[in-house]
Amino acid sequence: MPCEVAARFLILYGSQRGQAQSIAEEIGQQAAEHGFTADISCLSNQHKYNVDHEIRPVVFVVSTTGDVDPPDTAQKFVRKIKNKSLAHDHFSHLRYALLALGDTNYANFCNGGKTIDSRLQQLGAKHFYATGHADDGTGLEVVVDPWIEGLWDALKKLFSSMSTSNQQGTDLRDCTQDNYHKNASGQEKNKSDLEVDLHLLKLSEVDSEKGKTITSDTSDVETLSTALVASLKQSVPTLSESVLNVPALPASYLEVHLEQGSTERSKRLRTTGIDDEQNIAYQPGDAFDILCPNRASEVEELLLRLDLQTQNNCAVQVNLLKNSSKKAAKVPLHIPQNGSLQFILTWCLEIRSTPKKAFVRALADFTQNGSEKRRLLELCSKEGSADYNSFVRDANVCLLDLLRAFPSCLPPLSLLFEHLTKLQPRAYSAASSSLQHPGKVHFVFNVVEFPARPEHPARTGLCTGWLADHVSSILRPLGTVPASEHLGTSALPKVHVRPRPSSTFHLPADPSIPVVMVGPGTGVASFIGFLEQREKEREVNQEATFGETWLFFGCRHKDKDFLFREELERFAHNRILSHLIVCFSRDEPDAAGTLNSPTYVQHNLRLHAKNVASILLKDKGCLYVCGDAKNMAKDVNDTLLEIIGNELQIDKLDAMKIVAGLREEKRYLQDIWS
């Protein structure tokens, strides 16, 4: 009987910031509850798996980094499967499912997963389950949760088919096309699940450990009137009266000990791992990761809330729990052994991250008050998805906000270490050229502000707020001498950075190639570096031919936020910048203005459509777009399609093919963020 062997499948993940890995581990954790055994590996660990000869079903979970690329951990795998010498049936033995993670704020949605998916198909691999495309812009869980739910039936059908045929090579293509469809929200669903979906309110809350039905303690749950308005703290009917279907309780897998004594390791990490000063080479278009700490006030509040304020300097020991049911459990690498608790909460854990439903579910088990526990269970339940989206995800609620809202919740430190992700650096584009400023790099940033809401107090972005505090001592009014000229180097604020080189977002090697730059707001930063670079290149090689440079810049107010105005006007005056095209979205038109005056950069692109089209289509020039992904980059892309369509008199589909070709040739490049 091959059943035991057949019930084993492989999960491979490619993760940049941990989301794909977390989802892969969640699939592995749930597998046992459905009668399967899952082996899990990162795509980078190619010594642990071999898809060239893999007879088990394979589930891929792959994110996208930047605008187009698979994550760093998947790059080697992608290069391997893209080998042109591979036969067209190289993966004809492979049965797989793929969950791609992406963000629709970027033009190439889920491109990392799509790249792997299409190449596997080209080489003969076959789906046993429809590919899922999860959107971080609207909430990954909207697609991820139902995709995982449908995965188990798909696996059961596959294993049943394999058992019936008594071989691994059965053609299961029909399983994909006939058994799955998309519902109104675009999610992949199994037809056999429809009745379950229609009767979710009849399902009971399921205990994750034993699969038994449990009932929430509602003895002290307040009776809610329909006149009440839903909030983070409370629900209204019908949710408040529903039987809940909650996610599985995540298995605990860490134990944490606090020891009085030396924390020299954390001091050493601070001085050697973070404070490392060195001259770093970079090109205009590169970015730098800024390593910023969590807010000291928030760390102190968290310590106080967990009743650990007197143990902030204790050394932390983290070990795996014996007999944990978590598959492939390991101590997180971003938590240093023997570091002080204060150091770990300040520099290692993302305490501002929005808690996922699994974390909310775990927090409910450490909440004493019945009504508070019920509300946390509602927020993580299927029935409470709308409330979770409104009051947790969309509201940018963090762990501290939940602990404020639910005062009887007192989680152990181990739970935080299990669910809080690594504190990630924030990337900022270089706004300078090392030719112009040897040994220095310039950054530009706007302070991100989150206004007060019922769910949380007013606060600034983690990194931008920290940077603003750092530079406040050296800010100067326009026209005055910079404070830094009066201060010694040791008195200047320290910012910890590391390079994040771009593989493509650079000026063309041939200076005669014309370039069009679109950079509203702080998106202009990279192009200051471009122009400084061109200025120095022209000084060194005055006989060379230099192509035209166009910059489309926009901001709200000409007199308030026209960044680098003096520098840009100087570049234009010296012909380093051939054309400076600006617009101001919030300024009233002057006496000569019209109601149709350009408001945004895409409007100016339309006004100069023939020039833009000529540069891209005839002169083989390059288009660079830098700035906001959510609105600006999409609008610019739509405008480019319109310009090319009008210029060549072709329909939108053909224009899209032209634009795709520009991307492939690395002549349409984006450095965008959401």
PDB file of C-alpha atoms in Angstrom, residues 152-388:
ATOM      1  CA  TRP A 152      -6.516  19.922   0.752  1.00  0.00           C
ATOM      2  CA  ASP A 153      -9.288  18.584  -1.495  1.00  0.00           C
ATOM      3  CA  ALA A 154      -7.031  19.045  -4.521  1.00  0.00           C
ATOM      4  CA  LEU A 155      -4.298  17.011  -2.833  1.00  0.00           C
ATOM      5  CA  LYS A 156      -6.764  14.301  -1.824  1.00  0.00           C
ATOM      6  CA  LYS A 157      -7.978  14.005  -5.417  1.00  0.00           C
ATOM      7  CA  LEU A 158      -4.418  13.869  -6.701  1.00  0.00           C
ATOM      8  CA  PHE A 159      -3.320  11.180  -4.249  1.00  0.00           C
ATOM      9  CA  SER A 160      -6.478   9.210  -4.978  1.00  0.00           C
ATOM     10  CA  SER A 161      -5.752   9.358  -8.684  1.00  0.00           C
ATOM     11  CA  MET A 162      -2.141   8.363  -8.127  1.00  0.00           C
ATOM     12  CA  SER A 163      -3.229   5.434  -5.963  1.00  0.00           C
ATOM     13  CA  THR A 164      -5.804   4.263  -8.506  1.00  0.00           C
ATOM     14  CA  SER A 165      -3.311   4.295 -11.342  1.00  0.00           C
ATOM     15  CA  ASN A 166      -0.600   2.884  -9.049  1.00  0.00           C
ATOM     16  CA  GLN A 167       1.930   5.210 -10.651  1.00  0.00           C
ATOM     17  CA  GLN A 168       3.146   8.769 -10.291  1.00  0.00           C
ATOM     18  CA  GLY A 169       2.801   9.802 -13.928  1.00  0.00           C
ATOM     19  CA  THR A 170      -0.995   9.977 -14.312  1.00  0.00           C
ATOM     20  CA  ASP A 171      -2.060  12.959 -16.427  1.00  0.00           C
ATOM     21  CA  LEU A 172      -4.095  15.135 -14.084  1.00  0.00           C
ATOM     22  CA  ARG A 173      -4.590  18.170 -16.274  1.00  0.00           C
ATOM     23  CA  ASP A 174      -8.373  17.844 -16.067  1.00  0.00           C
ATOM     24  CA  CYS A 175      -8.179  18.370 -12.300  1.00  0.00           C
ATOM     25  CA  THR A 176      -7.147  21.964 -12.870  1.00  0.00           C
ATOM     26  CA  GLN A 177      -9.462  23.090 -15.621  1.00  0.00           C
ATOM     27  CA  ASP A 178     -12.719  21.393 -14.616  1.00  0.00           C
ATOM     28  CA  ASN A 179     -12.757  21.445 -10.833  1.00  0.00           C
ATOM     29  CA  TYR A 180     -11.907  25.072 -10.144  1.00  0.00           C
ATOM     30  CA  HIS A 181     -13.475  28.375 -10.955  1.00  0.00           C
ATOM     31  CA  LYS A 182     -13.188  31.964  -9.820  1.00  0.00           C
ATOM     32  CA  ASN A 183     -15.801  33.551  -7.628  1.00  0.00           C
ATOM     33  CA  ALA A 184     -16.863  37.189  -7.852  1.00  0.00           C
ATOM     34  CA  SER A 185     -13.845  38.417  -5.888  1.00  0.00           C
ATOM     35  CA  GLY A 186     -11.396  36.620  -8.153  1.00  0.00           C
ATOM     36  CA  GLN A 187     -10.459  33.895  -5.665  1.00  0.00           C
ATOM     37  CA  GLU A 188      -9.840  30.333  -6.788  1.00  0.00           C
ATOM     38  CA  LYS A 189     -12.475  28.047  -5.289  1.00  0.00           C
ATOM     39  CA  ASN A 190     -13.285  24.364  -5.521  1.00  0.00           C
ATOM     40  CA  LYS A 191     -16.813  23.632  -6.736  1.00  0.00           C
ATOM     41  CA  SER A 192     -17.310  21.126  -3.948  1.00  0.00           C
ATOM     42  CA  ASP A 193     -16.651  23.884  -1.388  1.00  0.00           C
ATOM     43  CA  LEU A 194     -19.619  26.036  -2.416  1.00  0.00           C
ATOM     44  CA  GLU A 195     -22.104  24.546   0.017  1.00  0.00           C
ATOM     45  CA  VAL A 196     -19.574  24.882   2.825  1.00  0.00           C
ATOM     46  CA  ASP A 197     -19.131  28.569   1.994  1.00  0.00           C
ATOM     47  CA  LEU A 198     -22.879  29.134   1.982  1.00  0.00           C
ATOM     48  CA  HIS A 199     -23.216  27.613   5.428  1.00  0.00           C
ATOM     49  CA  LEU A 200     -20.212  29.095   7.225  1.00  0.00           C
ATOM     50  CA  LEU A 201     -22.450  30.591   9.893  1.00  0.00           C
ATOM     51  CA  LYS A 202     -23.542  27.081  10.831  1.00  0.00           C
ATOM     52  CA  LEU A 203     -19.997  25.879  11.462  1.00  0.00           C
ATOM     53  CA  SER A 204     -18.546  25.664  14.942  1.00  0.00           C
ATOM     54  CA  GLU A 205     -15.300  27.031  16.236  1.00  0.00           C
ATOM     55  CA  VAL A 206     -12.733  24.228  15.883  1.00  0.00           C
ATOM     56  CA  ASP A 207      -9.957  23.568  18.339  1.00  0.00           C
ATOM     57  CA  SER A 208      -6.735  23.337  16.346  1.00  0.00           C
ATOM     58  CA  GLU A 209      -5.075  20.678  18.450  1.00  0.00           C
ATOM     59  CA  LYS A 210      -7.769  17.969  18.530  1.00  0.00           C
ATOM     60  CA  GLY A 211     -10.324  19.056  15.956  1.00  0.00           C
ATOM     61  CA  LYS A 212     -13.116  19.123  18.539  1.00  0.00           C
ATOM     62  CA  THR A 213     -15.952  21.615  18.721  1.00  0.00           C
ATOM     63  CA  ILE A 214     -15.545  24.180  21.465  1.00  0.00           C
ATOM     64  CA  THR A 215     -17.799  26.942  22.721  1.00  0.00           C
ATOM     65  CA  SER A 216     -16.634  30.402  23.690  1.00  0.00           C
ATOM     66  CA  ASP A 217     -17.268  31.455  27.266  1.00  0.00           C
ATOM     67  CA  THR A 218     -19.971  34.058  26.812  1.00  0.00           C
ATOM     68  CA  SER A 219     -21.115  34.207  30.411  1.00  0.00           C
ATOM     69  CA  ASP A 220     -19.799  37.751  30.742  1.00  0.00           C
ATOM     70  CA  VAL A 221     -20.290  38.834  27.130  1.00  0.00           C
ATOM     71  CA  GLU A 222     -22.264  42.053  27.042  1.00  0.00           C
ATOM     72  CA  THR A 223     -25.515  42.089  25.073  1.00  0.00           C
ATOM     73  CA  LEU A 224     -24.912  44.425  22.171  1.00  0.00           C
ATOM     74  CA  SER A 225     -27.649  46.600  20.824  1.00  0.00           C
ATOM     75  CA  THR A 226     -28.105  46.937  17.080  1.00  0.00           C
ATOM     76  CA  ALA A 227     -27.744  50.673  17.659  1.00  0.00           C
ATOM     77  CA  LEU A 228     -24.069  50.213  18.481  1.00  0.00           C
ATOM     78  CA  VAL A 229     -21.465  50.833  15.807  1.00  0.00           C
ATOM     79  CA  ALA A 230     -18.820  48.204  15.161  1.00  0.00           C
ATOM     80  CA  SER A 231     -15.264  49.066  16.214  1.00  0.00           C
ATOM     81  CA  LEU A 232     -11.993  47.363  17.049  1.00  0.00           C
ATOM     82  CA  LYS A 233     -13.308  46.587  20.517  1.00  0.00           C
ATOM     83  CA  GLN A 234     -16.839  45.497  19.739  1.00  0.00           C
ATOM     84  CA  SER A 235     -18.992  43.924  17.053  1.00  0.00           C
ATOM     85  CA  VAL A 236     -22.660  44.196  16.221  1.00  0.00           C
ATOM     86  CA  PRO A 237     -25.199  41.615  15.073  1.00  0.00           C
ATOM     87  CA  THR A 238     -25.108  39.429  13.102  1.00  0.00           C
ATOM     88  CA  LEU A 239     -21.441  38.860  13.848  1.00  0.00           C
ATOM     89  CA  SER A 240     -21.836  39.238  17.600  1.00  0.00           C
ATOM     90  CA  GLU A 241     -24.479  36.486  17.545  1.00  0.00           C
ATOM     91  CA  SER A 242     -22.765  34.126  15.103  1.00  0.00           C
ATOM     92  CA  VAL A 243     -21.108  30.817  15.799  1.00  0.00           C
ATOM     93  CA  LEU A 244     -17.508  31.372  14.692  1.00  0.00           C
ATOM     94  CA  ASN A 245     -15.183  29.442  12.444  1.00  0.00           C
ATOM     95  CA  VAL A 246     -11.742  30.453  13.623  1.00  0.00           C
ATOM     96  CA  PRO A 247      -8.325  29.508  12.263  1.00  0.00           C
ATOM     97  CA  ALA A 248      -6.260  26.759  13.807  1.00  0.00           C
ATOM     98  CA  LEU A 249      -4.407  27.724  16.951  1.00  0.00           C
ATOM     99  CA  PRO A 250      -0.756  28.062  15.912  1.00  0.00           C
ATOM    100  CA  ALA A 251       1.495  25.573  17.629  1.00  0.00           C
ATOM    101  CA  SER A 252       3.842  27.065  20.209  1.00  0.00           C
ATOM    102  CA  TYR A 253       7.465  26.218  19.529  1.00  0.00           C
ATOM    103  CA  LEU A 254       9.698  28.578  21.531  1.00  0.00           C
ATOM    104  CA  GLU A 255      10.599  28.927  25.180  1.00  0.00           C
ATOM    105  CA  VAL A 256      12.216  32.121  26.413  1.00  0.00           C
ATOM    106  CA  HIS A 257      14.300  32.561  29.554  1.00  0.00           C
ATOM    107  CA  LEU A 258      15.457  35.869  31.001  1.00  0.00           C
ATOM    108  CA  GLU A 259      18.724  35.769  32.901  1.00  0.00           C
ATOM    109  CA  GLN A 260      20.304  38.430  35.047  1.00  0.00           C
ATOM    110  CA  GLY A 261      23.888  39.074  33.999  1.00  0.00           C
ATOM    111  CA  SER A 262      26.037  40.251  31.138  1.00  0.00           C
ATOM    112  CA  THR A 263      24.561  41.358  27.841  1.00  0.00           C
ATOM    113  CA  GLU A 264      27.866  42.069  26.180  1.00  0.00           C
ATOM    114  CA  ARG A 265      26.739  40.355  23.002  1.00  0.00           C
ATOM    115  CA  SER A 266      24.022  42.934  22.349  1.00  0.00           C
ATOM    116  CA  LYS A 267      26.504  45.745  22.997  1.00  0.00           C
ATOM    117  CA  ARG A 268      28.881  44.161  20.519  1.00  0.00           C
ATOM    118  CA  LEU A 269      26.102  43.789  17.949  1.00  0.00           C
ATOM    119  CA  ARG A 270      25.319  47.449  18.309  1.00  0.00           C
ATOM    120  CA  THR A 271      28.894  48.517  17.734  1.00  0.00           C
ATOM    121  CA  THR A 272      29.999  46.086  15.042  1.00  0.00           C
ATOM    122  CA  GLY A 273      26.848  44.911  13.285  1.00  0.00           C
ATOM    123  CA  ILE A 274      25.064  48.240  13.097  1.00  0.00           C
ATOM    124  CA  ASP A 275      27.569  51.028  13.640  1.00  0.00           C
ATOM    125  CA  ASP A 276      30.038  49.871  11.000  1.00  0.00           C
ATOM    126  CA  GLU A 277      31.435  52.967   9.249  1.00  0.00           C
ATOM    127  CA  GLN A 278      32.983  52.536   5.839  1.00  0.00           C
ATOM    128  CA  ASN A 279      33.215  54.199   2.450  1.00  0.00           C
ATOM    129  CA  ILE A 280      30.649  52.604   0.176  1.00  0.00           C
ATOM    130  CA  ALA A 281      30.715  52.772  -3.616  1.00  0.00           C
ATOM    131  CA  TYR A 282      27.383  53.359  -5.326  1.00  0.00           C
ATOM    132  CA  GLN A 283      25.854  54.518  -8.593  1.00  0.00           C
ATOM    133  CA  PRO A 284      23.014  57.012  -9.076  1.00  0.00           C
ATOM    134  CA  GLY A 285      19.847  54.939  -9.048  1.00  0.00           C
ATOM    135  CA  ASP A 286      21.054  52.702  -6.222  1.00  0.00           C
ATOM    136  CA  ALA A 287      19.295  52.689  -2.890  1.00  0.00           C
ATOM    137  CA  PHE A 288      20.446  52.282   0.687  1.00  0.00           C
ATOM    138  CA  ASP A 289      18.800  50.360   3.496  1.00  0.00           C
ATOM    139  CA  ILE A 290      18.478  52.478   6.607  1.00  0.00           C
ATOM    140  CA  LEU A 291      18.507  50.471   9.824  1.00  0.00           C
ATOM    141  CA  CYS A 292      16.175  52.209  12.255  1.00  0.00           C
ATOM    142  CA  PRO A 293      15.111  51.153  15.757  1.00  0.00           C
ATOM    143  CA  ASN A 294      11.636  50.887  17.170  1.00  0.00           C
ATOM    144  CA  ARG A 295      10.474  53.947  19.067  1.00  0.00           C
ATOM    145  CA  ALA A 296      11.900  53.989  22.599  1.00  0.00           C
ATOM    146  CA  SER A 297       8.528  55.100  24.009  1.00  0.00           C
ATOM    147  CA  GLU A 298       6.759  52.160  22.338  1.00  0.00           C
ATOM    148  CA  VAL A 299       9.357  49.677  23.571  1.00  0.00           C
ATOM    149  CA  GLU A 300       8.969  51.021  27.102  1.00  0.00           C
ATOM    150  CA  GLU A 301       5.179  50.817  26.886  1.00  0.00           C
ATOM    151  CA  LEU A 302       5.373  47.240  25.614  1.00  0.00           C
ATOM    152  CA  LEU A 303       7.707  46.244  28.447  1.00  0.00           C
ATOM    153  CA  LEU A 304       5.370  47.874  30.950  1.00  0.00           C
ATOM    154  CA  ARG A 305       2.320  46.213  29.415  1.00  0.00           C
ATOM    155  CA  LEU A 306       3.993  42.773  29.630  1.00  0.00           C
ATOM    156  CA  ASP A 307       5.128  43.516  33.206  1.00  0.00           C
ATOM    157  CA  LEU A 308       8.762  43.171  32.137  1.00  0.00           C
ATOM    158  CA  GLN A 309       9.977  46.732  32.713  1.00  0.00           C
ATOM    159  CA  THR A 310      12.313  45.660  35.514  1.00  0.00           C
ATOM    160  CA  GLN A 311      13.839  42.930  33.330  1.00  0.00           C
ATOM    161  CA  ASN A 312      14.690  45.060  30.308  1.00  0.00           C
ATOM    162  CA  ASN A 313      18.431  44.472  30.739  1.00  0.00           C
ATOM    163  CA  CYS A 314      18.183  40.719  31.285  1.00  0.00           C
ATOM    164  CA  ALA A 315      19.934  38.449  28.802  1.00  0.00           C
ATOM    165  CA  VAL A 316      17.502  36.526  26.602  1.00  0.00           C
ATOM    166  CA  GLN A 317      17.859  32.797  25.966  1.00  0.00           C
ATOM    167  CA  VAL A 318      15.598  31.348  23.251  1.00  0.00           C
ATOM    168  CA  ASN A 319      15.223  27.592  22.762  1.00  0.00           C
ATOM    169  CA  LEU A 320      12.911  25.251  20.906  1.00  0.00           C
ATOM    170  CA  LEU A 321      10.120  23.705  22.919  1.00  0.00           C
ATOM    171  CA  LYS A 322      10.457  19.987  23.326  1.00  0.00           C
ATOM    172  CA  ASN A 323       7.635  18.022  21.701  1.00  0.00           C
ATOM    173  CA  SER A 324       6.354  21.005  19.705  1.00  0.00           C
ATOM    174  CA  SER A 325       4.010  19.988  16.884  1.00  0.00           C
ATOM    175  CA  LYS A 326       5.258  22.800  14.646  1.00  0.00           C
ATOM    176  CA  LYS A 327       6.836  21.403  11.502  1.00  0.00           C
ATOM    177  CA  ALA A 328      10.500  22.348  10.928  1.00  0.00           C
ATOM    178  CA  ALA A 329      10.520  24.652  13.944  1.00  0.00           C
ATOM    179  CA  LYS A 330      13.670  26.664  14.484  1.00  0.00           C
ATOM    180  CA  VAL A 331      14.827  29.589  16.601  1.00  0.00           C
ATOM    181  CA  PRO A 332      14.474  32.783  14.520  1.00  0.00           C
ATOM    182  CA  LEU A 333      17.896  33.892  13.296  1.00  0.00           C
ATOM    183  CA  HIS A 334      17.079  37.561  13.858  1.00  0.00           C
ATOM    184  CA  ILE A 335      16.847  37.052  17.639  1.00  0.00           C
ATOM    185  CA  PRO A 336      20.368  37.008  19.089  1.00  0.00           C
ATOM    186  CA  GLN A 337      21.115  34.707  21.993  1.00  0.00           C
ATOM    187  CA  ASN A 338      22.132  36.577  25.158  1.00  0.00           C
ATOM    188  CA  GLY A 339      21.043  39.923  23.756  1.00  0.00           C
ATOM    189  CA  SER A 340      19.242  42.117  26.261  1.00  0.00           C
ATOM    190  CA  LEU A 341      15.455  42.190  26.125  1.00  0.00           C
ATOM    191  CA  GLN A 342      15.590  45.949  25.524  1.00  0.00           C
ATOM    192  CA  PHE A 343      17.954  45.470  22.571  1.00  0.00           C
ATOM    193  CA  ILE A 344      15.834  42.739  20.958  1.00  0.00           C
ATOM    194  CA  LEU A 345      12.608  44.731  21.230  1.00  0.00           C
ATOM    195  CA  THR A 346      14.389  47.847  19.940  1.00  0.00           C
ATOM    196  CA  TRP A 347      16.444  46.495  17.034  1.00  0.00           C
ATOM    197  CA  CYS A 348      15.263  42.991  16.139  1.00  0.00           C
ATOM    198  CA  LEU A 349      11.444  42.699  16.119  1.00  0.00           C
ATOM    199  CA  GLU A 350       8.907  44.576  13.983  1.00  0.00           C
ATOM    200  CA  ILE A 351       6.593  45.627  16.816  1.00  0.00           C
ATOM    201  CA  ARG A 352       4.739  48.025  14.470  1.00  0.00           C
ATOM    202  CA  SER A 353       3.673  45.263  12.056  1.00  0.00           C
ATOM    203  CA  THR A 354      -0.028  44.482  11.689  1.00  0.00           C
ATOM    204  CA  PRO A 355      -0.804  41.211  13.524  1.00  0.00           C
ATOM    205  CA  LYS A 356      -1.920  38.434  11.199  1.00  0.00           C
ATOM    206  CA  LYS A 357      -5.018  36.427  11.988  1.00  0.00           C
ATOM    207  CA  ALA A 358      -2.932  33.567  13.375  1.00  0.00           C
ATOM    208  CA  PHE A 359      -1.368  35.983  15.884  1.00  0.00           C
ATOM    209  CA  VAL A 360      -4.785  37.363  16.841  1.00  0.00           C
ATOM    210  CA  ARG A 361      -5.992  33.802  17.329  1.00  0.00           C
ATOM    211  CA  ALA A 362      -3.064  33.057  19.626  1.00  0.00           C
ATOM    212  CA  LEU A 363      -3.601  36.285  21.588  1.00  0.00           C
ATOM    213  CA  ALA A 364      -7.197  35.262  22.267  1.00  0.00           C
ATOM    214  CA  ASP A 365      -5.956  32.274  24.278  1.00  0.00           C
ATOM    215  CA  PHE A 366      -4.123  34.626  26.644  1.00  0.00           C
ATOM    216  CA  THR A 367      -7.112  36.943  27.180  1.00  0.00           C
ATOM    217  CA  GLN A 368      -8.970  36.559  30.457  1.00  0.00           C
ATOM    218  CA  ASN A 369     -12.062  38.695  29.921  1.00  0.00           C
ATOM    219  CA  GLY A 370     -14.773  36.751  28.090  1.00  0.00           C
ATOM    220  CA  SER A 371     -16.057  39.612  25.923  1.00  0.00           C
ATOM    221  CA  GLU A 372     -12.535  40.628  24.951  1.00  0.00           C
ATOM    222  CA  LYS A 373     -11.640  37.059  24.030  1.00  0.00           C
ATOM    223  CA  ARG A 374     -14.824  36.745  21.996  1.00  0.00           C
ATOM    224  CA  ARG A 375     -13.977  39.910  20.050  1.00  0.00           C
ATOM    225  CA  LEU A 376     -10.448  38.692  19.249  1.00  0.00           C
ATOM    226  CA  LEU A 377     -11.917  35.398  18.037  1.00  0.00           C
ATOM    227  CA  GLU A 378     -14.353  37.342  15.863  1.00  0.00           C
ATOM    228  CA  LEU A 379     -11.535  39.387  14.324  1.00  0.00           C
ATOM    229  CA  CYS A 380      -9.607  36.274  13.282  1.00  0.00           C
ATOM    230  CA  SER A 381     -12.662  34.285  12.162  1.00  0.00           C
ATOM    231  CA  LYS A 382     -14.012  33.853   8.642  1.00  0.00           C
ATOM    232  CA  GLU A 383     -17.208  35.563   9.691  1.00  0.00           C
ATOM    233  CA  GLY A 384     -15.247  38.556  10.984  1.00  0.00           C
ATOM    234  CA  SER A 385     -13.042  39.083   7.921  1.00  0.00           C
ATOM    235  CA  ALA A 386     -14.661  42.411   7.088  1.00  0.00           C
ATOM    236  CA  ASP A 387     -14.082  43.664  10.627  1.00  0.00           C
ATOM    237  CA  TYR A 388     -10.475  42.438  10.572  1.00  0.00           C
TER     238      TYR A 388
END
